[in-house]
Amino acid sequence: MFRTWAHSPVALDANIKLSGVASEGTLSAKLREQIALAVGEQNACGYCVSAHSVIGGMVGLKPTEIDAARNASAANSRDTALLELAQAITRERGHLSGVRKKFLHLNRAA
């Protein structure tokens, strides 16, 4: 992905801007990294998991929290539900019917 961006200044600029927008949201840096770890694991992307493990450590995640996030688990039920939802969206490749079923299940569990 980064190699592609290196050859496409427009794509690189868009990614930088997207990262900036995401950092202004209400999710903490730790939770954003936990989500990235859950998604990277769901995608079986070793590079993503490695990179976000390092970044997660830099923003204060403990090794146990990093391992848990890869399995869509967190210290509280709200964050666990968000990680499970992120993995469901990834697994269903954006097909909302499958994600909706998973979200409704999570909503009842939270």
Short mmCIF file of C-alpha atoms in Angstrom, two decimals:
data_model
loop_
_atom_site.label_atom_id
_atom_site.label_comp_id
_atom_site.label_asym_id
_atom_site.label_seq_id
_atom_site.Cartn_x
_atom_site.Cartn_y
_atom_site.Cartn_z
CA MET A 1 0.00 0.00 0.00
CA PHE A 2 2.74 2.46 0.94
CA ARG A 3 4.63 1.65 -2.24
CA THR A 4 1.52 2.56 -4.23
CA TRP A 5 1.17 5.83 -2.36
CA ALA A 6 4.82 6.62 -3.06
CA HIS A 7 3.98 6.56 -6.77
CA SER A 8 0.73 8.45 -6.39
CA PRO A 9 1.00 11.84 -4.70
CA VAL A 10 -2.78 12.23 -4.84
CA ALA A 11 -3.37 8.93 -3.01
CA LEU A 12 -0.67 9.78 -0.46
CA ASP A 13 -2.21 13.20 0.18
CA ALA A 14 -5.68 11.65 0.57
CA ASN A 15 -4.37 9.13 3.11
CA ILE A 16 -2.60 11.82 5.11
CA LYS A 17 -5.76 13.92 5.18
CA LEU A 18 -7.87 10.92 6.18
CA SER A 19 -5.49 10.16 9.03
CA GLY A 20 -5.76 13.76 10.18
CA VAL A 21 -9.55 13.66 10.14
CA ALA A 22 -9.61 10.37 12.06
CA SER A 23 -7.36 11.79 14.77
CA GLU A 24 -9.84 14.62 15.37
CA GLY A 25 -12.68 12.22 16.20
CA THR A 26 -13.97 11.13 19.57
CA LEU A 27 -12.16 7.78 19.67
CA SER A 28 -8.95 7.73 21.69
CA ALA A 29 -5.65 6.92 20.02
CA LYS A 30 -5.59 3.63 21.94
CA LEU A 31 -9.03 2.61 20.68
CA ARG A 32 -8.17 3.59 17.10
CA GLU A 33 -5.12 1.33 17.28
CA GLN A 34 -7.16 -1.48 18.84
CA ILE A 35 -9.58 -1.22 15.92
CA ALA A 36 -6.68 -1.25 13.45
CA LEU A 37 -5.30 -4.37 15.15
CA ALA A 38 -8.68 -6.14 15.02
CA VAL A 39 -9.09 -5.27 11.33
CA GLY A 40 -5.50 -6.24 10.49
CA GLU A 41 -6.02 -9.60 12.17
CA GLN A 42 -9.32 -10.15 10.34
CA ASN A 43 -7.57 -9.39 7.05
CA ALA A 44 -4.67 -11.70 7.97
CA CYS A 45 -2.31 -8.80 7.25
CA GLY A 46 0.88 -9.48 9.15
CA TYR A 47 2.35 -6.14 8.12
CA CYS A 48 -0.69 -4.25 9.43
CA VAL A 49 -0.72 -6.15 12.72
CA SER A 50 3.02 -5.58 13.19
CA ALA A 51 2.84 -1.88 12.40
CA HIS A 52 -0.20 -1.26 14.60
CA SER A 53 1.32 -3.31 17.42
CA VAL A 54 4.27 -0.90 17.45
CA ILE A 55 2.04 2.17 17.15
CA GLY A 56 -0.28 0.76 19.81
CA GLY A 57 2.65 0.46 22.18
CA MET A 58 3.61 4.04 21.38
CA VAL A 59 0.15 5.31 22.36
CA GLY A 60 0.14 3.32 25.60
CA LEU A 61 -1.37 -0.09 24.84
CA LYS A 62 0.10 -2.90 26.94
CA PRO A 63 1.20 -6.11 25.18
CA THR A 64 -1.80 -7.92 26.68
CA GLU A 65 -4.14 -5.26 25.28
CA ILE A 66 -2.53 -5.58 21.85
CA ASP A 67 -3.00 -9.35 21.87
CA ALA A 68 -6.60 -8.99 23.07
CA ALA A 69 -7.43 -6.41 20.38
CA ARG A 70 -6.27 -8.82 17.68
CA ASN A 71 -8.99 -11.15 18.97
CA ALA A 72 -11.59 -8.35 19.15
CA SER A 73 -11.45 -8.18 22.92
CA ALA A 74 -10.99 -5.14 25.15
CA ALA A 75 -11.20 -4.14 28.81
CA ASN A 76 -14.85 -3.11 28.61
CA SER A 77 -17.94 -4.31 26.76
CA ARG A 78 -18.33 -1.11 24.71
CA ASP A 79 -14.83 -1.33 23.25
CA THR A 80 -15.16 -5.07 22.69
CA ALA A 81 -18.39 -4.44 20.77
CA LEU A 82 -16.63 -1.84 18.59
CA LEU A 83 -13.78 -4.25 17.85
CA GLU A 84 -16.21 -7.04 17.00
CA LEU A 85 -18.18 -4.68 14.77
CA ALA A 86 -15.00 -3.60 12.98
CA GLN A 87 -14.12 -7.23 12.34
CA ALA A 88 -17.67 -7.97 11.15
CA ILE A 89 -17.59 -5.06 8.68
CA THR A 90 -14.23 -6.30 7.41
CA ARG A 91 -15.31 -9.94 7.23
CA GLU A 92 -18.53 -9.07 5.37
CA ARG A 93 -16.58 -6.76 3.02
CA GLY A 94 -19.10 -3.98 3.55
CA HIS A 95 -22.21 -6.04 2.84
CA LEU A 96 -24.45 -4.34 5.34
CA SER A 97 -26.98 -7.13 5.80
CA GLY A 98 -24.39 -9.35 7.46
CA VAL A 99 -22.95 -6.46 9.44
CA ARG A 100 -26.41 -5.34 10.53
CA LYS A 101 -27.10 -8.80 11.98
CA LYS A 102 -23.79 -8.70 13.84
CA PHE A 103 -24.37 -5.15 15.05
CA LEU A 104 -27.82 -5.99 16.40
CA HIS A 105 -26.30 -8.90 18.27
CA LEU A 106 -23.59 -6.62 19.71
CA ASN A 107 -26.11 -3.95 20.58
CA ARG A 108 -28.06 -6.43 22.71
CA ALA A 109 -24.90 -7.68 24.36
CA ALA A 110 -23.57 -4.22 25.28
#
